[in-house]
Tab-separated table of C-alpha atoms and ligand atoms in Angstrom:
chain	number	residue	atom	x	y	z
A	290	MET	CA	-14.626	-23.959	78.657
A	291	THR	CA	-14.294	-20.639	77.718
A	292	THR	CA	-13.648	-18.515	80.677
A	293	GLY	CA	-16.122	-15.266	80.844
A	294	GLN	CA	-13.511	-11.057	80.622
A	295	ARG	CA	-13.454	-10.442	83.577
A	296	ALA	CA	-10.765	-9.311	85.881
A	297	PRO	CA	-8.601	-12.287	87.171
A	298	ASP	CA	-9.025	-12.727	90.588
A	299	SER	CA	-6.799	-15.361	91.887
A	300	ASP	CA	-3.583	-16.405	90.788
A	301	LEU	CA	-4.943	-19.958	89.009
A	302	GLU	CA	-6.479	-17.441	86.454
A	303	THR	CA	-4.387	-14.839	86.476
A	304	LEU	CA	-2.105	-18.058	85.425
A	305	THR	CA	-4.587	-19.297	82.725
A	306	LEU	CA	-5.763	-16.031	81.169
A	307	GLY	CA	-1.536	-14.750	80.754
A	308	LEU	CA	-1.349	-17.878	79.217
A	309	ALA	CA	-0.692	-17.276	75.851
A	310	LEU	CA	-1.787	-20.828	74.572
A	311	ARG	CA	-0.186	-22.863	71.500
A	312	LEU	CA	-1.550	-25.276	69.903
A	313	GLU	CA	1.963	-27.148	69.891
A	314	GLU	CA	2.504	-26.761	73.417
A	315	LEU	CA	-0.825	-28.420	74.364
A	316	VAL	CA	-0.725	-30.965	72.439
A	317	ALA	CA	2.478	-33.819	71.619
A	318	ARG	CA	2.565	-34.514	67.903
A	319	GLU	CA	3.253	-37.826	68.508
A	320	SER	CA	-1.096	-37.314	69.843
A	321	LEU	CA	-2.288	-35.750	67.198
A	322	THR	CA	-0.483	-37.667	64.303
A	323	GLU	CA	-2.478	-40.544	65.936
A	324	LEU	CA	-5.400	-39.473	66.499
A	325	VAL	CA	-5.447	-37.873	62.679
A	326	ARG	CA	-4.282	-41.332	61.223
A	327	SER	CA	-6.729	-43.748	62.961
A	328	MET	CA	-9.380	-40.388	61.464
A	329	TYR	CA	-7.935	-41.268	57.724
A	330	ALA	CA	-8.234	-44.975	58.370
A	331	LEU	CA	-11.742	-45.044	59.073
A	332	PHE	CA	-12.751	-42.398	57.110
A	333	GLY	CA	-10.419	-41.856	54.236
A	334	ILE	CA	-10.323	-38.314	54.031
A	335	PRO	CA	-7.085	-37.142	53.986
A	336	VAL	CA	-6.208	-34.941	57.490
A	337	ARG	CA	-3.746	-32.279	58.629
A	338	VAL	CA	-3.557	-29.865	61.484
A	339	PHE	CA	-2.062	-26.667	61.314
A	340	ALA	CA	-0.396	-24.679	64.673
A	341	GLY	CA	-1.527	-20.841	64.298
A	342	ASP	CA	0.696	-19.201	62.851
A	343	GLY	CA	0.546	-21.804	59.156
A	344	THR	CA	2.782	-24.968	60.630
A	345	LEU	CA	1.961	-28.129	59.316
A	346	LEU	CA	2.046	-30.349	62.692
A	347	ALA	CA	0.232	-33.842	62.196
A	348	ASP	CA	-0.063	-35.294	58.252
A	349	ALA	CA	-2.609	-38.317	57.742
A	350	SER	CA	-2.876	-37.888	53.994
A	351	THR	CA	-1.367	-39.924	50.629
A	352	GLU	CA	-0.928	-37.846	47.651
A	353	GLN	CA	-4.278	-38.159	45.572
A	354	PRO	CA	-3.355	-39.976	42.273
A	355	LEU	CA	-5.062	-36.510	40.600
A	356	CYS	CA	-3.129	-34.208	42.001
A	357	HIS	CA	0.628	-36.475	41.126
A	358	TYR	CA	-0.579	-36.789	37.264
A	359	VAL	CA	-1.741	-32.640	37.250
A	360	ASN	CA	1.278	-31.687	39.489
A	361	THR	CA	3.786	-33.332	36.642
A	362	LEU	CA	2.608	-30.257	34.650
A	363	ARG	CA	3.047	-27.027	34.710
A	364	GLN	CA	0.406	-24.953	34.398
A	365	GLY	CA	-1.254	-28.169	36.053
A	366	ALA	CA	1.426	-27.646	39.670
A	367	SER	CA	0.783	-24.221	39.741
A	368	ALA	CA	-3.216	-24.486	40.299
A	369	CYS	CA	-2.654	-27.153	42.321
A	370	SER	CA	-0.457	-24.908	44.898
A	371	GLN	CA	-3.117	-21.972	44.057
A	372	THR	CA	-6.128	-24.403	45.126
A	373	VAL	CA	-3.437	-26.375	48.028
A	374	LEU	CA	-2.244	-22.471	49.622
A	375	GLY	CA	-6.244	-21.290	49.140
A	376	ALA	CA	-7.112	-24.160	51.559
A	377	LYS	CA	-4.747	-22.808	53.964
A	378	ARG	CA	-5.192	-19.313	54.031
A	379	LYS	CA	-9.082	-19.943	54.296
A	380	GLU	CA	-10.559	-18.984	57.432
A	381	PRO	CA	-13.813	-20.746	59.472
A	382	ASP	CA	-17.037	-18.893	59.600
A	383	ALA	CA	-17.937	-18.338	62.653
A	384	HIS	CA	-19.242	-22.043	63.943
A	385	GLY	CA	-15.543	-22.959	62.641
A	386	ASP	CA	-15.997	-23.881	59.350
A	387	ALA	CA	-15.561	-22.696	56.140
A	388	THR	CA	-15.013	-25.477	52.460
A	389	HIS	CA	-12.588	-23.829	50.035
A	390	ALA	CA	-13.631	-25.947	45.652
A	391	CYS	CA	-10.560	-27.439	43.530
A	392	PHE	CA	-10.952	-27.082	39.600
A	393	SER	CA	-10.783	-30.161	39.949
A	394	GLY	CA	-13.666	-30.348	41.188
A	395	ALA	CA	-12.681	-31.826	44.265
A	396	VAL	CA	-13.331	-29.615	47.307
A	397	TYR	CA	-11.400	-28.603	51.393
A	398	ARG	CA	-12.995	-28.796	54.461
A	399	VAL	CA	-11.950	-25.832	56.910
A	400	VAL	CA	-12.692	-27.210	60.619
A	401	ALA	CA	-11.448	-24.642	63.007
A	402	ILE	CA	-9.437	-25.516	66.225
A	403	ASP	CA	-10.726	-23.810	69.211
A	404	TYR	CA	-9.738	-23.773	72.619
A	405	ASP	CA	-10.961	-21.738	75.389
A	406	GLY	CA	-12.326	-18.848	73.242
A	407	ARG	CA	-9.412	-18.703	71.635
A	408	ARG	CA	-8.127	-19.499	68.339
A	409	LEU	CA	-4.904	-22.542	67.579
A	410	GLY	CA	-5.158	-23.774	64.409
A	411	LYS	CA	-7.433	-25.255	62.018
A	412	ALA	CA	-7.862	-28.481	60.726
A	413	ILE	CA	-7.881	-29.501	57.085
A	414	LEU	CA	-9.896	-32.164	55.387
A	415	GLY	CA	-9.911	-33.379	51.840
A	416	PRO	CA	-9.886	-33.210	49.231
A	417	TYR	CA	-12.864	-35.173	49.034
A	418	LEU	CA	-15.447	-35.913	45.897
A	419	ALA	CA	-19.132	-35.725	46.137
A	420	PRO	CA	-20.056	-39.328	45.302
A	421	GLU	CA	-22.895	-37.719	42.868
A	422	VAL	CA	-19.314	-36.524	39.264
A	423	ASP	CA	-18.878	-39.227	37.612
A	424	ALA	CA	-17.196	-36.232	35.318
A	425	ALA	CA	-14.944	-34.362	34.985
A	426	PRO	CA	-15.416	-30.377	35.240
A	427	SER	CA	-14.158	-28.084	32.539
A	428	ALA	CA	-11.661	-25.430	35.018
A	429	LEU	CA	-10.371	-29.165	34.662
A	430	LEU	CA	-10.209	-29.990	31.594
A	431	ALA	CA	-8.918	-26.281	31.274
A	432	VAL	CA	-5.849	-25.860	33.562
A	433	ASP	CA	-2.932	-27.642	31.197
A	434	PRO	CA	-3.871	-27.700	27.195
A	435	ALA	CA	-1.137	-31.596	27.859
A	436	LEU	CA	-3.762	-32.017	29.618
A	437	ASP	CA	-5.144	-36.276	29.736
A	438	PRO	CA	-8.564	-35.514	29.365
A	439	THR	CA	-9.557	-39.231	30.177
A	440	ARG	CA	-6.393	-39.859	32.193
A	441	ALA	CA	-7.704	-36.764	34.405
A	442	ARG	CA	-11.403	-38.874	34.144
A	443	ASP	CA	-10.613	-41.985	34.896
A	444	LEU	CA	-7.633	-40.529	37.652
A	445	LEU	CA	-10.837	-37.946	39.632
A	446	LEU	CA	-12.572	-40.965	40.170
A	447	ARG	CA	-10.540	-42.446	42.486
A	448	MET	CA	-11.008	-39.474	44.825
A	449	PRO	CA	-12.495	-40.159	47.898
A	450	ARG	CA	-15.743	-39.328	48.159
A	451	ALA	CA	-18.192	-37.971	50.876
A	452	ARG	CA	-21.864	-36.211	51.376
A	453	GLU	CA	-21.129	-32.750	52.802
A	454	ASP	CA	-23.247	-34.092	55.800
A	455	ALA	CA	-21.015	-36.751	56.872
A	456	VAL	CA	-17.855	-34.218	56.473
A	457	ALA	CA	-19.393	-32.195	58.412
A	458	LEU	CA	-20.066	-34.926	60.980
A	459	ILE	CA	-16.572	-35.877	60.769
A	460	ALA	CA	-15.026	-32.254	61.674
A	461	ASP	CA	-17.786	-32.926	64.701
A	462	HIS	CA	-15.453	-35.719	65.565
A	463	LEU	CA	-12.418	-34.585	64.776
A	464	ARG	CA	-13.246	-31.277	67.014
A	465	CYS	CA	-14.823	-32.970	70.027
A	466	ALA	CA	-11.431	-35.493	70.328
A	467	LEU	CA	-8.748	-32.340	69.926
A	468	ASP	CA	-10.481	-30.504	72.451
A	469	LEU	CA	-10.596	-34.077	75.033
A	470	ILE	CA	-6.622	-33.689	74.018
A	471	LEU	CA	-6.497	-30.254	74.198
A	472	PHE	CA	-8.373	-30.455	77.880
A	473	ALA	CA	-5.683	-33.004	78.868
A	474	GLY	CA	-2.879	-31.178	77.836
A	475	HIS	CA	-3.629	-27.562	79.109
A	476	LYS	CA	-4.726	-29.313	82.013
A	477	ALA	CA	-0.857	-30.868	82.919
A	478	LEU	CA	0.261	-27.268	81.289
A	479	LEU	CA	-1.681	-24.967	84.014
A	480	THR	CA	-0.166	-28.030	86.497
A	481	SER	CA	3.299	-27.917	85.040
A	482	GLN	CA	3.052	-23.936	84.898
A	483	MET	CA	1.660	-23.611	88.706
A	484	HIS	CA	4.667	-26.495	89.928
A	485	LEU	CA	7.083	-23.909	87.997
A	486	ALA	CA	5.375	-20.844	90.166
A	487	THR	CA	5.507	-23.016	93.072
A	488	VAL	CA	8.436	-23.910	93.427
A	489	ARG	CA	10.055	-20.570	92.218
A	490	GLU	CA	7.628	-18.643	95.224
A	491	SER	CA	9.332	-21.539	97.519
A	492	TYR	CA	12.959	-20.281	96.329
A	493	ARG	CA	12.814	-16.711	96.670
A	494	GLU	CA	11.640	-18.008	100.921
A	495	LEU	CA	14.476	-19.248	100.555
A	496	SER	CA	16.518	-17.056	98.758
A	497	GLU	CA	14.597	-14.122	101.578
A	498	LYS	CA	15.291	-16.435	104.347
A	499	ASN	CA	19.363	-17.085	103.923
A	500	GLN	CA	19.919	-13.173	103.239
A	501	ARG	CA	18.599	-13.027	106.839
A	502	LEU	CA	19.989	-15.303	107.959
A	503	GLN	CA	24.120	-14.562	106.780
A	504	GLU	CA	23.070	-10.739	108.362
A	505	ALA	CA	22.292	-13.225	111.594
A	506	PHE	CA	25.011	-14.724	111.513
A	507	ASP	CA	27.654	-11.985	110.175
A	508	ARG	CA	26.212	-10.455	113.297
A	509	LEU	CA	26.911	-12.775	115.666
A	510	LYS	CA	30.904	-13.146	114.022
A	511	GLU	CA	30.218	-9.372	114.655
A	512	LEU	CA	29.745	-10.194	118.463
A	513	ASP	CA	31.831	-12.845	118.905
A	514	ARG	CA	34.849	-11.117	117.086
A	515	LEU	CA	34.039	-7.711	120.090
A	516	LYS	CA	33.704	-11.053	123.356
A	517	SER	CA	36.588	-11.758	121.673
A	518	ASN	CA	38.722	-8.020	121.960
A	519	PHE	CA	36.245	-6.904	125.464
A	520	LEU	CA	37.827	-10.825	127.058
A	521	GLY	CA	41.376	-10.754	125.821
A	522	THR	CA	41.537	-6.386	127.154
A	523	VAL	CA	40.028	-6.864	130.144
A	524	SER	CA	42.009	-10.337	130.804
A	525	HIS	CA	45.243	-8.444	129.953
A	526	GLU	CA	44.466	-4.894	132.101
A	527	LEU	CA	43.808	-8.013	134.938
A	528	ARG	CA	46.333	-9.564	135.209
A	529	THR	CA	49.519	-6.628	136.147
A	530	PRO	CA	47.260	-5.175	139.203
A	531	LEU	CA	46.974	-9.321	140.081
A	532	THR	CA	50.894	-10.349	139.330
A	533	SER	CA	50.770	-7.056	141.925
A	534	ILE	CA	48.960	-9.031	145.067
A	535	ILE	CA	50.718	-12.344	144.819
A	536	GLY	CA	53.434	-10.500	144.299
A	537	TYR	CA	53.244	-8.308	147.022
A	538	SER	CA	52.056	-11.508	148.804
A	539	GLU	CA	54.527	-13.456	148.808
A	540	MET	CA	57.293	-10.852	150.063
A	541	LEU	CA	54.434	-10.608	153.207
A	542	GLY	CA	54.830	-14.457	153.235
A	543	GLU	CA	57.988	-14.724	153.087
A	544	GLY	CA	58.781	-11.950	155.878
A	545	ILE	CA	60.533	-8.660	154.434
A	546	ALA	CA	57.797	-6.104	155.924
A	547	GLY	CA	58.477	-7.071	159.361
A	548	PRO	CA	58.146	-10.924	160.764
A	549	LEU	CA	54.435	-12.139	160.519
A	550	GLN	CA	52.056	-14.743	163.440
A	551	ASP	CA	50.838	-17.329	162.352
A	552	GLU	CA	47.174	-17.065	161.376
A	553	GLN	CA	48.428	-14.259	159.369
A	554	LYS	CA	50.664	-16.455	157.584
A	555	ASP	CA	47.850	-18.216	157.053
A	556	PHE	CA	45.984	-15.454	155.408
A	557	VAL	CA	48.509	-14.283	153.568
A	558	GLN	CA	49.111	-17.688	151.824
A	559	THR	CA	45.218	-17.701	150.991
A	560	ILE	CA	45.659	-15.129	149.276
A	561	ARG	CA	48.154	-15.827	147.706
A	562	ASP	CA	46.426	-18.849	147.132
A	563	LYS	CA	43.485	-17.558	145.768
A	564	GLY	CA	45.611	-14.835	143.282
A	565	GLU	CA	47.700	-17.390	141.895
A	566	GLN	CA	44.213	-19.778	140.956
A	567	LEU	CA	42.358	-16.341	139.873
A	568	LEU	CA	45.588	-15.225	137.580
A	569	VAL	CA	45.026	-19.171	135.633
A	570	LEU	CA	42.361	-18.140	135.154
A	571	ILE	CA	42.721	-15.033	133.156
A	572	SER	CA	45.567	-16.409	132.034
A	573	GLY	CA	43.125	-18.861	129.914
A	574	LEU	CA	40.612	-15.927	128.889
A	575	LEU	CA	43.784	-14.327	127.166
A	576	ASP	CA	44.888	-17.712	125.263
A	577	MET	CA	41.357	-18.287	124.181
A	578	SER	CA	40.612	-14.246	122.780
A	579	LYS	CA	43.911	-14.840	121.040
A	580	LEU	CA	43.457	-18.010	119.834
A	581	GLU	CA	39.812	-17.454	118.307
A	582	SER	CA	40.920	-13.908	117.102
A	583	GLY	CA	43.927	-15.726	115.491
A	584	THR	CA	46.394	-13.240	117.232
A	585	MET	CA	48.638	-16.241	119.053
A	586	SER	CA	51.315	-17.204	116.512
A	587	LEU	CA	53.034	-20.142	116.684
A	588	ARG	CA	57.051	-20.787	118.176
A	589	ARG	CA	57.630	-23.727	115.829
A	590	THR	CA	60.969	-25.160	117.022
A	591	ARG	CA	62.408	-28.843	116.964
A	592	THR	CA	60.530	-30.226	119.767
A	593	ASP	CA	61.186	-33.799	121.425
A	594	LEU	CA	57.036	-33.986	122.579
A	595	GLU	CA	58.632	-37.077	125.682
A	596	GLY	CA	60.534	-34.351	126.998
A	597	VAL	CA	57.332	-32.231	126.712
A	598	LEU	CA	55.508	-34.854	128.397
A	599	GLU	CA	58.275	-35.418	131.249
A	600	ASP	CA	58.378	-31.896	131.675
A	601	ALA	CA	54.329	-31.349	132.271
A	602	VAL	CA	54.356	-35.248	134.578
A	603	ALA	CA	57.127	-33.960	136.783
A	604	THR	CA	54.807	-29.817	137.041
A	605	LEU	CA	51.749	-31.695	138.307
A	606	LEU	CA	53.957	-34.546	140.573
A	607	PRO	CA	53.299	-31.870	143.550
A	608	LEU	CA	49.437	-32.316	143.280
A	609	ALA	CA	49.611	-35.365	141.987
A	610	ARG	CA	50.890	-36.509	145.158
A	611	LYS	CA	48.852	-34.349	147.568
A	612	ARG	CA	45.949	-36.787	146.766
A	613	SER	CA	47.813	-39.881	146.261
A	614	ILE	CA	47.366	-40.160	142.501
A	615	GLU	CA	49.597	-41.855	140.756
A	616	VAL	CA	50.925	-39.975	137.434
A	617	VAL	CA	52.745	-43.062	134.898
A	618	LEU	CA	54.141	-41.587	131.919
A	619	ASP	CA	54.453	-44.599	129.400
A	620	VAL	CA	56.668	-43.970	125.447
A	621	ALA	CA	56.221	-46.883	123.057
A	622	GLY	CA	59.998	-46.903	121.543
A	623	PRO	CA	62.165	-42.919	120.512
A	624	LEU	CA	59.342	-40.610	119.359
A	625	PRO	CA	60.556	-38.170	116.114
A	626	GLU	CA	60.824	-35.201	116.740
A	627	LEU	CA	57.991	-32.432	115.886
A	628	ARG	CA	58.624	-29.216	114.131
A	629	ALA	CA	56.789	-27.211	117.060
A	630	ASP	CA	55.452	-24.866	120.024
A	631	GLY	CA	57.021	-27.702	123.600
A	632	GLU	CA	55.264	-24.523	125.661
A	633	ARG	CA	52.510	-24.818	124.078
A	634	LEU	CA	52.386	-27.846	123.833
A	635	ARG	CA	52.883	-28.260	127.244
A	636	GLN	CA	50.262	-26.434	127.617
A	637	VAL	CA	47.806	-28.810	125.539
A	638	PHE	CA	49.534	-31.768	128.006
A	639	LEU	CA	49.368	-29.505	131.964
A	640	ASN	CA	45.212	-29.045	130.515
A	641	LEU	CA	44.640	-33.078	130.237
A	642	ILE	CA	47.041	-34.167	133.329
A	643	ASP	CA	44.993	-31.750	135.240
A	644	ASN	CA	41.883	-32.972	133.940
A	645	ALA	CA	42.595	-36.947	134.722
A	646	MET	CA	43.324	-36.120	138.232
A	647	LYS	CA	40.667	-33.688	139.279
A	648	PHE	CA	38.234	-35.540	137.689
A	649	SER	CA	39.370	-38.725	139.895
A	650	GLY	CA	39.120	-40.157	144.013
A	651	GLU	CA	42.338	-40.162	145.278
A	652	ARG	CA	43.987	-43.119	144.699
A	653	SER	CA	43.537	-43.383	141.565
A	654	THR	CA	46.387	-43.965	138.719
A	655	VAL	CA	46.215	-41.144	135.478
A	656	ARG	CA	48.678	-43.293	132.268
A	657	LEU	CA	49.643	-41.433	129.309
A	658	SER	CA	51.134	-43.075	126.555
A	659	ALA	CA	52.632	-41.653	123.253
A	660	ARG	CA	53.561	-44.025	120.029
A	661	THR	CA	54.019	-43.171	116.430
A	662	VAL	CA	51.072	-44.221	114.366
A	663	ALA	CA	49.688	-43.077	110.327
A	664	PHE	CA	47.922	-40.101	110.763
A	665	GLY	CA	44.481	-40.654	109.409
A	666	ASP	CA	43.922	-44.058	110.725
A	667	GLY	CA	42.331	-45.019	113.336
A	668	PRO	CA	44.567	-45.852	117.024
A	669	GLU	CA	44.521	-49.699	116.042
A	670	GLU	CA	46.038	-49.169	112.770
A	671	ASP	CA	49.264	-51.340	113.264
A	672	GLU	CA	52.613	-49.854	112.547
A	673	GLY	CA	54.040	-52.042	110.139
A	674	LEU	CA	51.389	-49.516	107.954
A	675	SER	CA	52.278	-45.926	109.060
A	676	LEU	CA	56.548	-47.070	109.245
A	677	LEU	CA	55.636	-47.244	105.031
A	678	ALA	CA	53.645	-43.572	104.447
A	679	PRO	CA	56.645	-41.189	106.116
A	680	ALA	CA	54.514	-38.770	105.133
A	681	ARG	CA	51.442	-39.025	106.787
A	682	GLN	CA	53.506	-40.012	110.303
A	683	ALA	CA	52.046	-39.124	113.181
A	684	ILE	CA	52.720	-38.992	117.588
A	685	GLU	CA	49.503	-40.193	119.605
A	686	VAL	CA	48.919	-39.732	123.232
A	687	ARG	CA	46.648	-41.049	125.248
A	688	VAL	CA	45.609	-39.381	128.789
A	689	ALA	CA	43.914	-41.775	130.750
A	690	ASP	CA	41.742	-42.158	134.111
A	691	ARG	CA	39.806	-43.716	135.638
A	692	GLY	CA	37.505	-41.373	137.031
A	693	ILE	CA	34.011	-39.771	136.932
A	694	GLY	CA	34.500	-40.539	132.784
A	695	ILE	CA	32.068	-38.364	129.777
A	696	ALA	CA	28.604	-39.190	129.249
A	697	PRO	CA	29.111	-40.477	125.188
A	698	ASP	CA	26.940	-37.374	124.091
A	699	VAL	CA	28.741	-34.743	125.906
A	700	ARG	CA	32.011	-35.651	124.408
A	701	SER	CA	31.448	-33.134	121.512
A	702	ARG	CA	31.076	-30.328	123.820
A	703	VAL	CA	32.905	-30.267	126.262
A	704	PHE	CA	35.771	-27.828	124.003
A	705	ASP	CA	33.124	-25.858	124.149
A	706	PRO	CA	34.758	-22.780	126.028
A	707	PHE	CA	33.072	-22.232	129.553
A	708	TYR	CA	30.640	-26.061	128.891
A	709	GLN	CA	31.125	-28.714	132.256
A	710	VAL	CA	29.681	-31.269	132.303
A	711	ASP	CA	28.311	-30.252	135.966
A	712	SER	CA	28.287	-26.769	137.578
A	713	SER	CA	27.794	-28.979	141.065
A	714	SER	CA	31.257	-30.762	140.554
A	715	THR	CA	33.011	-27.671	138.826
A	716	ARG	CA	31.765	-25.710	142.446
A	717	GLU	CA	33.601	-28.899	144.003
A	718	TYR	CA	36.792	-29.457	141.529
A	719	GLY	CA	37.047	-25.239	140.948
A	720	GLY	CA	38.234	-24.171	137.043
A	721	ALA	CA	36.568	-22.341	134.545
A	722	GLY	CA	35.408	-24.213	131.927
A	723	LEU	CA	38.563	-23.016	129.652
A	724	GLY	CA	40.946	-26.361	129.397
A	725	LEU	CA	40.076	-28.269	126.867
A	726	SER	CA	38.722	-25.180	124.221
A	727	ILE	CA	42.217	-24.374	125.250
A	728	VAL	CA	43.791	-27.522	124.356
A	729	LYS	CA	41.687	-28.336	121.641
A	730	ARG	CA	42.276	-24.884	119.664
A	731	LEU	CA	45.767	-25.344	120.121
A	732	VAL	CA	46.211	-29.248	119.140
A	733	GLU	CA	44.163	-28.705	116.222
A	734	ALA	CA	46.690	-25.224	115.650
A	735	HIS	CA	49.427	-27.773	115.753
A	736	GLY	CA	47.068	-29.642	112.594
A	737	GLY	CA	46.625	-32.229	114.873
A	738	THR	CA	43.617	-33.749	115.911
A	739	VAL	CA	41.977	-34.439	119.500
A	740	PHE	CA	38.700	-36.774	120.591
A	741	ILE	CA	37.800	-38.697	124.031
A	742	GLU	CA	37.347	-41.880	123.970
A	743	PRO	CA	35.438	-44.448	126.912
A	744	ASN	CA	37.956	-46.091	129.609
A	745	ASP	CA	36.991	-49.338	130.369
A	746	PRO	CA	35.731	-49.923	133.622
A	747	SER	CA	35.647	-46.527	133.913
A	748	GLY	CA	37.220	-43.362	133.050
A	749	THR	CA	38.491	-40.987	129.754
A	750	VAL	CA	41.296	-41.497	127.503
A	751	PHE	CA	42.031	-38.017	125.399
A	752	VAL	CA	43.087	-38.986	122.726
A	753	VAL	CA	45.784	-36.848	120.580
A	754	THR	CA	47.444	-37.329	117.786
A	755	ILE	CA	50.250	-34.177	116.236
A	756	PRO	CA	51.318	-35.224	112.622
A	757	ILE	CA	54.796	-34.703	112.286
A	758	GLU	CA	55.788	-33.094	109.462
A	759	VAL	CA	58.130	-34.257	106.157
A	760	GLU	CA	61.197	-32.060	107.257
A	761	SER	CA	60.772	-32.409	110.732
A	762	GLN	CA	61.775	-36.126	110.860
A	763	PRO	CA	64.608	-37.824	112.316
A	764	LYS	CA	66.856	-39.032	109.310
B	1362	LIG	N1	39.260	-36.622	133.014
B	1362	LIG	C1	38.074	-36.354	132.263
B	1362	LIG	N2	36.920	-36.634	133.013
B	1362	LIG	C2	35.552	-36.275	133.822
B	1362	LIG	N3	35.424	-35.223	133.049
B	1362	LIG	C3	35.938	-34.285	132.369
B	1362	LIG	C4	37.321	-34.369	132.578
B	1362	LIG	N4	38.412	-33.658	132.063
B	1362	LIG	C5	37.036	-32.920	131.411
B	1362	LIG	N5	36.004	-32.867	132.257
B	1362	LIG	C6	34.802	-31.961	131.828
B	1362	LIG	O1	34.302	-31.317	130.983
B	1362	LIG	C7	34.696	-29.800	131.752
B	1362	LIG	C8	35.343	-30.031	131.043
B	1362	LIG	O2	37.182	-29.368	131.371
B	1362	LIG	P1	37.942	-28.263	130.819
B	1362	LIG	O3	38.802	-28.150	131.161
B	1362	LIG	O4	37.449	-27.815	129.488
B	1362	LIG	O5	37.219	-27.142	132.554
B	1362	LIG	P2	37.869	-27.335	134.190
B	1362	LIG	O6	38.421	-28.004	133.833
B	1362	LIG	O7	35.869	-27.706	134.172
B	1362	LIG	O8	38.039	-25.933	134.596
B	1362	LIG	P3	39.620	-25.176	133.601
B	1362	LIG	O9	39.926	-25.933	132.883
B	1362	LIG	O10	39.286	-24.132	132.816
B	1362	LIG	O11	40.572	-25.025	134.713
B	1362	LIG	C9	35.051	-30.112	132.621
B	1362	LIG	O12	34.433	-29.522	133.676
B	1362	LIG	C10	34.237	-31.657	132.870
B	1362	LIG	O13	32.758	-31.603	133.099
B	1363	LIG	MG1	41.143	-28.403	133.056
C-alpha cells in the first residue's frame, strides 16, 4: 500500500497522489469508535485515536480512579494535564511507536497511524501499569502536598496492568485493523473521486456539445430567416409581371386586341389558367414567408364564421360541380361571433375544402360541420359543460372527406411546408405542398388548433378549433 516516488503517469495515480488524505475522511468516526471500544473491552487498556491535527476522533476510555483523585488536587491537576499533553505531543519513532511515562509510574504508548507512506494521526493506549509495580513511586507522592499517600497507592494499584510486549502486540493488532479499514475507506474515497471526475468530464463534454448544437441551431435559424426573406422577395417580384401576363391574356381572350380563332383562344386560355395557377403558388409562398417571419398581421374584426364557411363553399362550388362532388355545410345552432380575420379564415377553409376535393374521387361528398365546443377538451365534450365555462368556448369546424386518407405516421408532417405524402399523386393533383402549412400557421395565429382524424371507413377529417375571446361573445 506504499507508493514509490516516481512522477504520476496515469489519471488514477494523479488522483491518488494528488489527494491530501485525512484520517477523518477515510474512516467514519463511528467505525473507529467501534474498533477502539472493542479493543478496550478485550484488553482493558484505554485507547484514543487522534487525527493529524490533534482532533480526538475516537475514545474508548474511562477516567482512572487515580487520575480522578489527583485531578481534584490543584498541583496534581496541573501535573496531570502536563502528562496528557506530553503524551499527545509525543512523536512515534521510525517504527511508529513511542512511550510516555506518567509521574504515577503508569505508561502511555503512542502508536503512529500511517497509510500509503503518509502519517494520518496517532492512537494513544493507556495509561497502564507494569505488572510488577506494587508501590506508589516518589514522583506520585510528591505531586501535591495535599495527596493522601495511602489512598494514592490504593488507587494506583487499581490501574489496568499490562506487560510492554503485550502492549506492543495490542498496538500491532490496532495498526493491522486500522490498515484494513483505511484501505477500504481509501478505495471508497478513490471510487467516489473517480466518479466525480467522470461526471465532471461528461458534464464538460455535454456542455461543449450543447454549445456546438446551439451554434448550429443559430446558424440554421439564420439560414431559415434568409430563406424566408429570399422567398418573400422573389415571390413579390414575380407577382407583378405575372399579373400583367394574366391581364393581357384575359384581354386577348376577350378579343380586345382583335378577334382570335378558336385554336388561338384555347392557347390564350391555357396561358391564363397556368398563369393563375402560378399566381396561387406565388401567393402561397409569399404568405408562408410572411407567416414565418412574423410580418403577417391579422386584421381582427367581428366575424361571422358561418358566413365565412358559406363564402368558401360558394367559391369552390364550380370546381365541385365539375368533379360531381357534393359539398355539404352543416352548422349546429347559431354560432357566436369571433374576433378574427375573416379573410384569413376564409383562406384556411378554402385550402381544406380544396384538399378534400382534390384527394377524393368523383361523385364524392365533402362535409363541413361547425359547432360550439369547450376549448381545450375533446371533440366529444358535451355542450352543456362548455356552456358552464363561456370563457373557454370555441368554434370547431370539421372538414370531412371520403378520399384517399392520410396515414397516421404522416399526419403531423403534412403541416410542414412543401411536404406531400406522395409526389406521384401530386403530379396528378398539382399543388406545391404549402396549403396545410399556411392553414396551421393561420389557425395558430388565431390561438386555435388543427389536427387530423381518420374518417370511417375511408377519408380524412381536419378538425379546426378557434377559441372565442371573452369580449367577443354574444350578449
Ligand atoms: N384531405 C386530404 N386527403 C388526403 N391527403 C391529403 C388531404 N389534405 C392534404 N393531404 C396530403 O397532404 C399534403 C399536403 O397538403 P397541402 O395542402 O399542404 O399541399 P397540396 O395540396 O399538395 O399543395 P397546395 O396546397 O400547395 O396546392 C398533400 O399533398 C396530400 O398528400
Ligand atoms: Mg392543398
